[in-house]
Short mmCIF file of C-alpha atoms in Angstrom, two decimals:
data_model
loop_
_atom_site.label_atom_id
_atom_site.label_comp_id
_atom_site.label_asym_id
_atom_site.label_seq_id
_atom_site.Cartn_x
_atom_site.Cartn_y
_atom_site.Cartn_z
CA UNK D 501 0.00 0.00 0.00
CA UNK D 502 1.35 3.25 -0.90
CA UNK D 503 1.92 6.39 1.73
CA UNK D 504 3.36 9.20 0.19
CA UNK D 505 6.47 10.68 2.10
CA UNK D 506 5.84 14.63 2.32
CA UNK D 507 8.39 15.02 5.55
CA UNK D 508 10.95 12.66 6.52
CA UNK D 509 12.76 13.09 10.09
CA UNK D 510 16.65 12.21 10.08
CA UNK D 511 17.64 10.11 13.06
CA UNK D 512 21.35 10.73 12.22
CA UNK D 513 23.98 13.27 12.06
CA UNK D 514 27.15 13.70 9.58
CA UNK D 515 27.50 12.81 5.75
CA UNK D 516 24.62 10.50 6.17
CA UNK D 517 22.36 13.04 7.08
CA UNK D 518 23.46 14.97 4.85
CA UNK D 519 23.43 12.48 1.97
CA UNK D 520 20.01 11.73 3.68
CA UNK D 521 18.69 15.00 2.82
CA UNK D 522 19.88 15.56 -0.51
CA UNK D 523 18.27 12.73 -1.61
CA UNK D 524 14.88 13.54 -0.09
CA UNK D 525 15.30 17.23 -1.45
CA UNK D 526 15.58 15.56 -5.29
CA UNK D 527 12.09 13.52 -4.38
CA UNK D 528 10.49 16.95 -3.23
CA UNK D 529 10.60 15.44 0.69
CA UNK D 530 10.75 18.28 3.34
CA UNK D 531 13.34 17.05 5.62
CA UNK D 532 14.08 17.55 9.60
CA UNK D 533 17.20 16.62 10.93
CA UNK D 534 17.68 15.82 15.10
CA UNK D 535 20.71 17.15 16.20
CA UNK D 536 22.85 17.02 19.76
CA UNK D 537 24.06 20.28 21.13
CA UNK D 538 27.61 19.30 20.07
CA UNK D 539 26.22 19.29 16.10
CA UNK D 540 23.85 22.63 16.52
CA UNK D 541 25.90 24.13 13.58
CA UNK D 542 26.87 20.66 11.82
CA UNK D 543 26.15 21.22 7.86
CA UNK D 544 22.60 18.88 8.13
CA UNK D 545 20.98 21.16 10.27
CA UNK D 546 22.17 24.38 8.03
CA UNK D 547 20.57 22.08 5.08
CA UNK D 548 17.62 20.32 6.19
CA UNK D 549 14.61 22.29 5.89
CA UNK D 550 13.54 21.90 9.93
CA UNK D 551 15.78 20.43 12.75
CA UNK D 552 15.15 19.62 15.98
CA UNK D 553 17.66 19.77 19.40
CA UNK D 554 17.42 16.28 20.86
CA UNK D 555 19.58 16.40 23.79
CA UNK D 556 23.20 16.83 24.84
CA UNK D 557 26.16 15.80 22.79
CA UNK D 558 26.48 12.26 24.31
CA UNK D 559 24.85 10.01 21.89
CA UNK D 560 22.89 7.69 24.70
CA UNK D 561 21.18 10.85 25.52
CA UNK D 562 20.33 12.08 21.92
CA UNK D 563 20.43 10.26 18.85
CA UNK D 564 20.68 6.69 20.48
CA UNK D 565 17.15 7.70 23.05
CA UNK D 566 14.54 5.74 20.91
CA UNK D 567 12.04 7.53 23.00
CA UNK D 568 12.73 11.15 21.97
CA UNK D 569 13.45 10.61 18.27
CA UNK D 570 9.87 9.47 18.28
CA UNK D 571 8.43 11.91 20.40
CA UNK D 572 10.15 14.59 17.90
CA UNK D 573 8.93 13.07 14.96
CA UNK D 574 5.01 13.35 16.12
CA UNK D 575 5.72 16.43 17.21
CA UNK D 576 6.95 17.50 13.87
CA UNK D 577 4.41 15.60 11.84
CA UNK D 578 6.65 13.42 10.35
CA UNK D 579 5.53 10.67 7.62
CA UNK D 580 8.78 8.99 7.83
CA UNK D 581 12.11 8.21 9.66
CA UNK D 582 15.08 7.11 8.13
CA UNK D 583 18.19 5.93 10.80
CA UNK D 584 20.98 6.32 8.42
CA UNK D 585 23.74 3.71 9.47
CA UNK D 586 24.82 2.89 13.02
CA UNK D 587 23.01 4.83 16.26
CA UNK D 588 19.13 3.54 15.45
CA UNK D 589 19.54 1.73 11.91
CA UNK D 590 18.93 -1.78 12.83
CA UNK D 591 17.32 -1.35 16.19
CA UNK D 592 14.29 -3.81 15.53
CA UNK D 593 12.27 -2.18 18.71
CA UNK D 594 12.98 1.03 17.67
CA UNK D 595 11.35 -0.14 13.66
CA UNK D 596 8.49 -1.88 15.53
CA UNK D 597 7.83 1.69 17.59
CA UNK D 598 7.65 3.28 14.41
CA UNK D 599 5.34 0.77 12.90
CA UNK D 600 2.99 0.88 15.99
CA UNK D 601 3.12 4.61 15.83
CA UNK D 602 2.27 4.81 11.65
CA UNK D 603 5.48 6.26 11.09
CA UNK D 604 6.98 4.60 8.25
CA UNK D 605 10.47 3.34 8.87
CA UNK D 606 12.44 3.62 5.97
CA UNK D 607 14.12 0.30 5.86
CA UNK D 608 13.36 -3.64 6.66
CA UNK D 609 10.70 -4.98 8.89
CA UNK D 610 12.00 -5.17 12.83
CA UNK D 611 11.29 -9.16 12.18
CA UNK D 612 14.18 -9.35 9.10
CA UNK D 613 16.40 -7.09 11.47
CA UNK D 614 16.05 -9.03 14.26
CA UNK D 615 16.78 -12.78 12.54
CA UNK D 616 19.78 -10.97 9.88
CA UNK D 617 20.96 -8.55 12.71
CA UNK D 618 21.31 -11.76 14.81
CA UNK D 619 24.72 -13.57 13.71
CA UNK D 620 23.54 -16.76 14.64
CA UNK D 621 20.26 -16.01 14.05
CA UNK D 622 21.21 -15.17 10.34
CA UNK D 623 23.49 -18.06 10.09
CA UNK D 624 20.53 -20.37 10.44
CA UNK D 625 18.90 -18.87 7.96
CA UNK D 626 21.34 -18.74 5.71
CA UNK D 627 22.16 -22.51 5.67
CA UNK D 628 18.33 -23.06 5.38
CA UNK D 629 18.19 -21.14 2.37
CA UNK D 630 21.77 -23.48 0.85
CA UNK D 631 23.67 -20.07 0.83
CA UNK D 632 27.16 -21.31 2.00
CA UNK D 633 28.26 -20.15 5.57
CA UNK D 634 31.80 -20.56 6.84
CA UNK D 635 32.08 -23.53 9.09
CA UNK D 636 31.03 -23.18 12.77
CA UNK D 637 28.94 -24.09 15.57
CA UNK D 638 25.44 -23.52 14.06
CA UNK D 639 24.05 -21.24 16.70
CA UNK D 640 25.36 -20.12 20.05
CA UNK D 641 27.69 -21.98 22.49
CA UNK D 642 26.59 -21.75 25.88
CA UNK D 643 29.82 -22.46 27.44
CA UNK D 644 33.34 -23.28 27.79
CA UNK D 645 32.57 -26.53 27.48
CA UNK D 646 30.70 -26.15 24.61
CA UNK D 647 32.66 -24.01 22.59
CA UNK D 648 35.56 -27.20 23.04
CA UNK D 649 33.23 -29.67 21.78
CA UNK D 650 32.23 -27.48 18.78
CA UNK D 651 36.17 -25.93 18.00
CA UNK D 652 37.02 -30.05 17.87
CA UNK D 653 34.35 -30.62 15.15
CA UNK D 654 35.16 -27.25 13.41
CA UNK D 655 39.27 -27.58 13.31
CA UNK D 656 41.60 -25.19 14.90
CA UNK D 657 41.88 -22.13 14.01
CA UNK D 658 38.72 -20.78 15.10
CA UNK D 659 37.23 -17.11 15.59
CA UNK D 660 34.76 -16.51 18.60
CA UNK D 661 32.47 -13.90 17.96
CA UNK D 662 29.70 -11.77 19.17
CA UNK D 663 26.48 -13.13 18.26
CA UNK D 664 24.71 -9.25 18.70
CA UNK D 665 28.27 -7.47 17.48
CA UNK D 666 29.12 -5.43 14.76
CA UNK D 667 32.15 -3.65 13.05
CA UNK D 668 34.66 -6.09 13.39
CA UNK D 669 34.15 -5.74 17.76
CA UNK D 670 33.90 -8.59 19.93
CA UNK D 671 35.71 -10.85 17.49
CA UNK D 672 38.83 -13.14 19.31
CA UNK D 673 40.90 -16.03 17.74
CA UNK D 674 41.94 -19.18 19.69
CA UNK D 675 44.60 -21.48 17.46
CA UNK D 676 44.15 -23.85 19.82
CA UNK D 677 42.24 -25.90 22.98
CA UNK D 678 44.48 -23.60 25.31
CA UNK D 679 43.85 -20.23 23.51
CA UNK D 680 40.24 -21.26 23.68
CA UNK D 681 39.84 -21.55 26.99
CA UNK D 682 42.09 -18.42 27.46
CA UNK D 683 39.97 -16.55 24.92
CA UNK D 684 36.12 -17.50 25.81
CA UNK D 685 35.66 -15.62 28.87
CA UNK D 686 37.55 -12.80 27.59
CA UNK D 687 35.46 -12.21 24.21
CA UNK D 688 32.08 -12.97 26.19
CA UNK D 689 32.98 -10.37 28.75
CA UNK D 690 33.88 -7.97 25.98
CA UNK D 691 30.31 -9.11 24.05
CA UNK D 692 28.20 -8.37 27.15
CA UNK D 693 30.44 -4.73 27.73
CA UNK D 694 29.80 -3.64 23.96
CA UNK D 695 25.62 -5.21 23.08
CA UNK D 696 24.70 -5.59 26.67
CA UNK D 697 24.49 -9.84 25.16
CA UNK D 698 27.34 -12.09 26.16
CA UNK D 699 26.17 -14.78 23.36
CA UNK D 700 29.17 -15.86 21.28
CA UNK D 701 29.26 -18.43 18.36
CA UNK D 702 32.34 -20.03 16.68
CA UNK D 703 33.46 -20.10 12.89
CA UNK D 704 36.47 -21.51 11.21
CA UNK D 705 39.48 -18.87 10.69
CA UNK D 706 40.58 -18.35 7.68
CA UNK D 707 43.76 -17.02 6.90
CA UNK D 708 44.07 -15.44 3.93
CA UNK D 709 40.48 -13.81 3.63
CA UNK D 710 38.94 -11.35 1.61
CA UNK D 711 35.57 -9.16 3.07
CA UNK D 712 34.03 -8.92 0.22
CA UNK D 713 29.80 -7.93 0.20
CA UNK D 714 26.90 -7.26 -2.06
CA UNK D 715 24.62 -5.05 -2.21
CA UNK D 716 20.81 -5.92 -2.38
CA UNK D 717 17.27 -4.13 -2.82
CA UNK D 718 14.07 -5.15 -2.08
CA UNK D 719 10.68 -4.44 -1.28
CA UNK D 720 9.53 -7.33 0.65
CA UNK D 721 8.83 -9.36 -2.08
CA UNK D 722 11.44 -9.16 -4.73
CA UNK D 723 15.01 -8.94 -4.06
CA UNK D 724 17.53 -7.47 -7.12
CA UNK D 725 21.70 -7.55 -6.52
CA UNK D 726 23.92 -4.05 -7.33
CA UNK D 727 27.34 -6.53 -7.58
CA UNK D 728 29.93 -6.29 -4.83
CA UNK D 729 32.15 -4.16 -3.27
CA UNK D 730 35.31 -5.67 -1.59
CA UNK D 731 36.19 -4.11 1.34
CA UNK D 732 39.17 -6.12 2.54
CA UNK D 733 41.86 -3.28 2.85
CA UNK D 734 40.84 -3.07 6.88
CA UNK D 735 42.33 -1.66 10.32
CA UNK D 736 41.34 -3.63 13.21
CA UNK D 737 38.44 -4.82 12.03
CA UNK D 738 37.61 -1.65 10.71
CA UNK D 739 37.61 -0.66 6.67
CA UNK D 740 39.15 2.26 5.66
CA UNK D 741 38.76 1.35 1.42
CA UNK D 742 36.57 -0.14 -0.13
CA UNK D 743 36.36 -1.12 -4.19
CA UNK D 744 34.03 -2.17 -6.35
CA UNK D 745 33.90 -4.67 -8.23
CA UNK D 746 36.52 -7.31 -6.43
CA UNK D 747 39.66 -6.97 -8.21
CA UNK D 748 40.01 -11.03 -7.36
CA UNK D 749 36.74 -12.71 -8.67
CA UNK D 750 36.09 -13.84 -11.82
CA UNK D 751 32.77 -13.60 -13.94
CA UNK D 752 31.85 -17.50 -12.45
CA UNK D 753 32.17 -16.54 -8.94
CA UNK D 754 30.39 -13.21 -9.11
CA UNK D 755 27.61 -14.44 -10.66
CA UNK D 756 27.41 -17.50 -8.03
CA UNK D 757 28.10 -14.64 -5.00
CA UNK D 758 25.35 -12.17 -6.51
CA UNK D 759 22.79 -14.64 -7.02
CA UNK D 760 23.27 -16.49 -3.38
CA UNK D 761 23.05 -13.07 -1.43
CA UNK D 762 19.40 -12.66 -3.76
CA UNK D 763 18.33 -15.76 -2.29
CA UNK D 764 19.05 -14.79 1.21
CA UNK D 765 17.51 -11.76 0.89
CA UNK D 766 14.12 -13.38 -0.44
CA UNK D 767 14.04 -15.65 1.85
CA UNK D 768 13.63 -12.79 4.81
CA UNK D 769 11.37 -10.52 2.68
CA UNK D 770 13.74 -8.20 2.77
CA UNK D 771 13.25 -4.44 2.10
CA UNK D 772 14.97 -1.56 0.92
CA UNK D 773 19.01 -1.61 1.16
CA UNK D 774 21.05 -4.22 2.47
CA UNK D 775 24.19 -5.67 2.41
CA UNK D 776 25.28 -9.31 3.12
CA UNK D 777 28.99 -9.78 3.88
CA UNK D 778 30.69 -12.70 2.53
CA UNK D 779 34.58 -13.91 3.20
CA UNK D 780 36.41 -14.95 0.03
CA UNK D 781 38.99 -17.73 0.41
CA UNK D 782 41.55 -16.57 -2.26
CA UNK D 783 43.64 -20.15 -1.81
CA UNK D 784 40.08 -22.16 -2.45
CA UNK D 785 37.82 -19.89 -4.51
CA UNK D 786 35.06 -20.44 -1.92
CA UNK D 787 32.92 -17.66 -0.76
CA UNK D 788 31.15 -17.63 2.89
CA UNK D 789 28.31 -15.61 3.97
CA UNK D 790 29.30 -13.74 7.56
CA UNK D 791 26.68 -11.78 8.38
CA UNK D 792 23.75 -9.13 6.99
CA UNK D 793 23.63 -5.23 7.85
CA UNK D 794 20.01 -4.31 7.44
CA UNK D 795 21.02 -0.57 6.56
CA UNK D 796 22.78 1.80 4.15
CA UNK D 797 26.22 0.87 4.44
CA UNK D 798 29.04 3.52 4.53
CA UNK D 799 31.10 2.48 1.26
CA UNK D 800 27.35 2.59 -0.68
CA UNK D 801 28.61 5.66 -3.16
CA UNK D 802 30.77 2.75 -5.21
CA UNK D 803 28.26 0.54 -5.93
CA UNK D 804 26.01 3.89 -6.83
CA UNK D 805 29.08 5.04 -8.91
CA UNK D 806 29.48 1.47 -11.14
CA UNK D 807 25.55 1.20 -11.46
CA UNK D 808 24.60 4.68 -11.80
CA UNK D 809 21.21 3.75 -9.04
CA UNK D 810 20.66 6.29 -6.33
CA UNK D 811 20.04 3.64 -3.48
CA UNK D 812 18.82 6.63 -0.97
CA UNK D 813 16.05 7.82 -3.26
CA UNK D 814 15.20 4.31 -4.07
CA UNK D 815 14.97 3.48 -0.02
CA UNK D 816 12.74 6.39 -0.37
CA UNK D 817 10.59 5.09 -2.87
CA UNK D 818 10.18 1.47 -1.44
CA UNK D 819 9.30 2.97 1.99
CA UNK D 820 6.69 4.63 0.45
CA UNK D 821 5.41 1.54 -0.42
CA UNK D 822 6.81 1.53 -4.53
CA UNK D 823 7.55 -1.66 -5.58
CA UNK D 824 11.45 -2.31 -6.75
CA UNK D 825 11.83 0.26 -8.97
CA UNK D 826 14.29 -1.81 -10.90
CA UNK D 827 14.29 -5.38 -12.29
CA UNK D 828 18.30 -7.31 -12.12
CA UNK D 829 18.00 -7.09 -16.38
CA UNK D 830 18.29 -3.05 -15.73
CA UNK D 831 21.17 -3.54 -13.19
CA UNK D 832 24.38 -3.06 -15.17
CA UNK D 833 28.22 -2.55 -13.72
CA UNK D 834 30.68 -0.43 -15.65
CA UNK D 835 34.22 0.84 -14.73
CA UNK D 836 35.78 0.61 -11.26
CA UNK D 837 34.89 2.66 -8.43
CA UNK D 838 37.12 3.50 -4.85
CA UNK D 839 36.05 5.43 -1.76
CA UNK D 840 38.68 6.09 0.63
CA UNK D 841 37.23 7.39 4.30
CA UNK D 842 39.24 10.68 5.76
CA UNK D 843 38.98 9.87 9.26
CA UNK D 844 40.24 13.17 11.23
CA UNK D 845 42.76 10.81 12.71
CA UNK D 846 47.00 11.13 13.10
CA UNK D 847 48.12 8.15 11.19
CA UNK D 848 51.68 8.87 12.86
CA UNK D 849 50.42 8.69 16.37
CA UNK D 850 48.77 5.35 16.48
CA UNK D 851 45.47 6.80 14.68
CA UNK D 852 44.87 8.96 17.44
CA UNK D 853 41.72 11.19 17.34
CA UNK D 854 41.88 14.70 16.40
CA UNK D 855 38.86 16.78 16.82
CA UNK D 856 39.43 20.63 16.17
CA UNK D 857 38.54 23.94 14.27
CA UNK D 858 39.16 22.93 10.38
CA UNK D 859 40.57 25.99 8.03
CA UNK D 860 40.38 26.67 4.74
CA UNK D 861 39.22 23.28 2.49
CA UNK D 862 40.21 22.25 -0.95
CA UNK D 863 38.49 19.63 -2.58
CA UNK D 864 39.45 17.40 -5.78
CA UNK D 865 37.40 18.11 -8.26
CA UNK D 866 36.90 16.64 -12.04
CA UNK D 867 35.17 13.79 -13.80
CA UNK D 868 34.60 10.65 -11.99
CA UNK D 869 35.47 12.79 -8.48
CA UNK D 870 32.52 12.61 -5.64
CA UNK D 871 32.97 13.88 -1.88
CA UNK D 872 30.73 13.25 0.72
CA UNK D 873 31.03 15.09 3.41
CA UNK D 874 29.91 16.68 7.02
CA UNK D 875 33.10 19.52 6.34
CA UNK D 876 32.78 22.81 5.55
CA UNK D 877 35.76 25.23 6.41
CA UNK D 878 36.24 26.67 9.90
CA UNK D 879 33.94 24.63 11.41
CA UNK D 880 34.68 22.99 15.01
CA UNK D 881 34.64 18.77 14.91
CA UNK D 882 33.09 17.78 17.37
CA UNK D 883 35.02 15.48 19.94
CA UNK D 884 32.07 13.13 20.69
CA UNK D 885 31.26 10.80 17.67
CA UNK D 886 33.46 8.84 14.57
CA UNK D 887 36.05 10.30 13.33
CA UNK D 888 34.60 10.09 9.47
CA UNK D 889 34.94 13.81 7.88
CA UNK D 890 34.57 13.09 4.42
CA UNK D 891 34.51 10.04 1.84
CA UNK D 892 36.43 10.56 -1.35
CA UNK D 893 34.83 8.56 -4.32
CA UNK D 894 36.42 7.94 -7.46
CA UNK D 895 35.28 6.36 -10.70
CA UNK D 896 37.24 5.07 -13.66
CA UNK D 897 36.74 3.05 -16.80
CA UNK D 898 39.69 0.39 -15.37
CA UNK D 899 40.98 0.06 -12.14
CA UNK D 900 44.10 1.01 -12.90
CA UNK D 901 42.39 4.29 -14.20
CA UNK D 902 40.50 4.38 -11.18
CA UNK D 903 43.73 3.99 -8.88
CA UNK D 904 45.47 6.96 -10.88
CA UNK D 905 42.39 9.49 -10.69
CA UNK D 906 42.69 8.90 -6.94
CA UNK D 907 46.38 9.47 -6.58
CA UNK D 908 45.63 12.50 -8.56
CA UNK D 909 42.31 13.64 -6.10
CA UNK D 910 44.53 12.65 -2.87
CA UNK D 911 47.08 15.35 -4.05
CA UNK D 912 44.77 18.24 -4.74
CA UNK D 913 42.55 17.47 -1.14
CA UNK D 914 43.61 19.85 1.83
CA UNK D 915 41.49 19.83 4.78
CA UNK D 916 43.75 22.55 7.03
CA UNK D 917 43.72 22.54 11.17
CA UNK D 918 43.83 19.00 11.50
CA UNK D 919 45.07 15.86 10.77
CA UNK D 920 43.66 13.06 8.58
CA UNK D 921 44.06 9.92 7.01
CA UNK D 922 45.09 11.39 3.79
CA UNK D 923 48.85 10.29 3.81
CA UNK D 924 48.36 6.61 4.56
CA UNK D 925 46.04 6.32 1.38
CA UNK D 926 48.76 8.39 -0.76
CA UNK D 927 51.58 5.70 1.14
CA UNK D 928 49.25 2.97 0.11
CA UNK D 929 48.77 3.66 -3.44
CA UNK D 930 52.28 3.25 -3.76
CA UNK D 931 52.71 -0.38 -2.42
CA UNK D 932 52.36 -3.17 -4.96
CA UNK D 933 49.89 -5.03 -2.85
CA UNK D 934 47.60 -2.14 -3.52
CA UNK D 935 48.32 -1.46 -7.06
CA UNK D 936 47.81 -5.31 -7.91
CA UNK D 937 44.51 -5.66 -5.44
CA UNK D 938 46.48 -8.72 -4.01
CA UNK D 939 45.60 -8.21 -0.01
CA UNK D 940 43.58 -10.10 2.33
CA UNK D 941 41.78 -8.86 5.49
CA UNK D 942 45.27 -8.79 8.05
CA UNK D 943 47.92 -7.38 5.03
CA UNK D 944 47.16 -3.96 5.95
CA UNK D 945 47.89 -4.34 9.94
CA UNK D 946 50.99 -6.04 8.42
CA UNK D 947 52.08 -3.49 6.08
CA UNK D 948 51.85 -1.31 9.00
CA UNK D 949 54.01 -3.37 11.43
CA UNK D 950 56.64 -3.51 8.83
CA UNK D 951 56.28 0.95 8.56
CA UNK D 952 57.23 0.75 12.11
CA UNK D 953 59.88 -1.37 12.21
CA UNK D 954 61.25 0.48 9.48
CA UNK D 955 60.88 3.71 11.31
CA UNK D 956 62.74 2.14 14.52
CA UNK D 957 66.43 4.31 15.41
CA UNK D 958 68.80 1.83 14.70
CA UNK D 959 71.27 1.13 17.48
CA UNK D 960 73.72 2.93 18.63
CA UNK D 961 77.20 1.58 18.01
CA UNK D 962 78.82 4.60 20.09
CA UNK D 963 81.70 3.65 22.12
CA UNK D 964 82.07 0.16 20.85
CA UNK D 965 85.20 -1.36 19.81
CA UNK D 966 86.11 -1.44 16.09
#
């Protein structure tokens, strides 16, 4: 049943919101943003047409309070809510509020974000639909005890992992019985500390991984694919650039990737954008499914940049009750797209965070250049949220071309007042693991360890006998 969106509230802050609203603008949506005090004079709220002060800078008190978002929208007469990524996104009591309330939440139903936001949960599903899933306990292991009897089935080495985390936290590896039982209590301590569940589950480690996911859209009924992005350049868990397509997989393997994350997808009714992560075994040629984020995914500009599909406006238009407003035959992929993320972070100083008053900007500009961004110059970063300032997209016909255009963008980006990620992407462009897109999920934490050892004063031979 169709309900026209005429004003859509923003749960979110940052480049989402503002990527939020510029989408909504295009489909003639008046927009309100919420906002903290720390983001009163963030670049959303100058945009959106209304915004609305939810609550002090912490983001328990503002954007993560269920409560007040909801309260605000009513207030504001909103048709719609859309959570962005992260804070609210795949909150399934927070959808099923909005549901209750006839507030249309733009994104799945709280019953496909509670099985897929479930690792476990979405494991099950997974194997019940024959999509391949790495090899691990099949649901939660209750105990120490448990976890043994499942690592001995599974083969050592194994990864324990939060069954409610998220972005690469509450993940620990045991190589063997004695690691295990070192590494158990630890990673369900740190599960219960970071969801608030201590459920863990156990998969097989694999050592020479690539993260590599696809993008889906839906609208409860039909499911279509946008390709994949790989994602496997990562710190701690954590990506910092993303490609699409995979620079490893051939046409075979696509195909068989695309199609399985389809069937996933259909068999949870899913709706609107989604992503289902997949590791790549580059020694075997086998593909896993990991886990499903029921939201808009950071890295989504690539797969918008290869398929030329504007995945917010067309969350827009499902939510509004549209069906898919594209069949897979329409779906085509052409050229190779990048997004790097400028984190306002000191890559010298162990990535530490630095929040400040930004100066003047320069941003790369040209064909096949897109920035999204929360920046604008002498504004003051706030020193209570991610680090993200700006994503830097680039588009090519090849990847090579694509790798040289962002070089080329890298160089002509100046963000003054503080410091960013910018020279680790220019260092990495210059390794050959980079420039041949031969790197699995741990090569850039090694590439790294290597930097430093590099960088280490050698030692002093003063005073010693010749």
């Amino acid at each position: 049943m169709q309900k026209p969106i005429k004003k859509l509230l923003i749960a979110n802050r940052g480049e989402i919101a503002v990527r939020i609203i510029r989408a909504a603008r295009e489909l003639d949506i008046r927009t309100v943003v919420v906002c903290s005090e720390a983001d009163i004079d963030s670049q959303a709220v100058r945009l959106a047409d209304e915004h609305a002060l939810i609550g002090p800078a912490q983001a328990a008190k503002s954007y993560l309070d269920k409560d007040k978002v909801l309260a605000v929208a009513k207030e504001v007469g909103a048709d719609a809510i859309h959570p962005g990524y992260g804070f609210l996104s795949e909150n399934a009591s927070f959808a099923e509020a909005c549901e209750q309330s006839g507030i249309v939440f733009v994104g799945p139903s709280a019953s496909a974000i509670r099985t897929m936001g479930d690792k476990a949960a979405a494991r099950t599903a997974a194997m019940a639909a024959g999509v391949p899933v790495v090899p691990g306990s099949d649901g939660e292991v209750g105990s120490l005890e448990g976890a043994i009897e499942a690592a001995g089935v599974i083969g050592y080495p194994v990864m324990i992992k939060a069954a409610a985390g998220g972005g690469g936290r509450g993940i620990r590896i045991a190589k063997d019985e004695a690691e295990l039982c070192q590494q158990y209590p630890i990673a369900v301590a740190e599960a219960t500390s970071a969801f608030g569940n201590g459920a863990v589950y156990l998969e097989r480690f694999i050592a020479s991984a690539r993260h590599i996911e696809v993008q889906v859209l839906g609208d409860g009924t039909s499911v279509i694919h946008l390709f994949e992005r790989d994602c496997s350049i990562q710190r701690r868990r954590q990506k910092i650039f993303e490609e699409a397509g995979s620079p490893v997989l051939d046409e075979a393997t696509r195909k068989a990737l695309c199609a399985s994350a389809v069937k996933l997808a259909e068999a949870v009714a899913y709706r609107g954008a989604g992503t289902l992560e997949y590791l790549f075994d580059s020694e075997s040629g086998e593909f896993f499914f990991i886990e499903m984020n029921t939201r808009i995914q950071v890295e989504h500009p690539i797969t918008e940049m290869i398929t030329g599909v504007d995945l917010l406006k067309a969350m827009l238009r499902i939510a509004a009750g549209e069906s898919l407003p594209y069949s897979q035959q329409d779906i085509t992929r052409r050229g190779h797209a990048i997004e790097v993320r400028i984190n306002a972070e000191d890559p010298e100083k162990q990535f530490m965070p630095c929040p400040g008053l930004v100066g003047d900007i320069v941003w790369p500009q040209g064909p096949g250049v897109r920035i999204d961004s929360l920046l604008r110059a002498y504004y003051q970063i706030p020193a209570y949220y991610d680090s993200l300032l700006a994503k830097l997209i680039v588009w090519d016909e090849s990847r090579p071309a694509a790798l040289a255009r962002l070089k080329r963008s890298l160089g002509e980006l100046s963000i003054a007042g503080v410091k960013t990620t910018q020279p680790l992407f220019l260092a990495l462009l210059e390794t050959d693991a980079v420039k041949s897109g031969e790197y699995d999920t741990n090569w850039l934490e090694r590439w790294m360890s290597g930097k430093r050892e590099e960088q280490k004063p050698a030692e002093s031979t003063a005073g010693s006998a010749i």
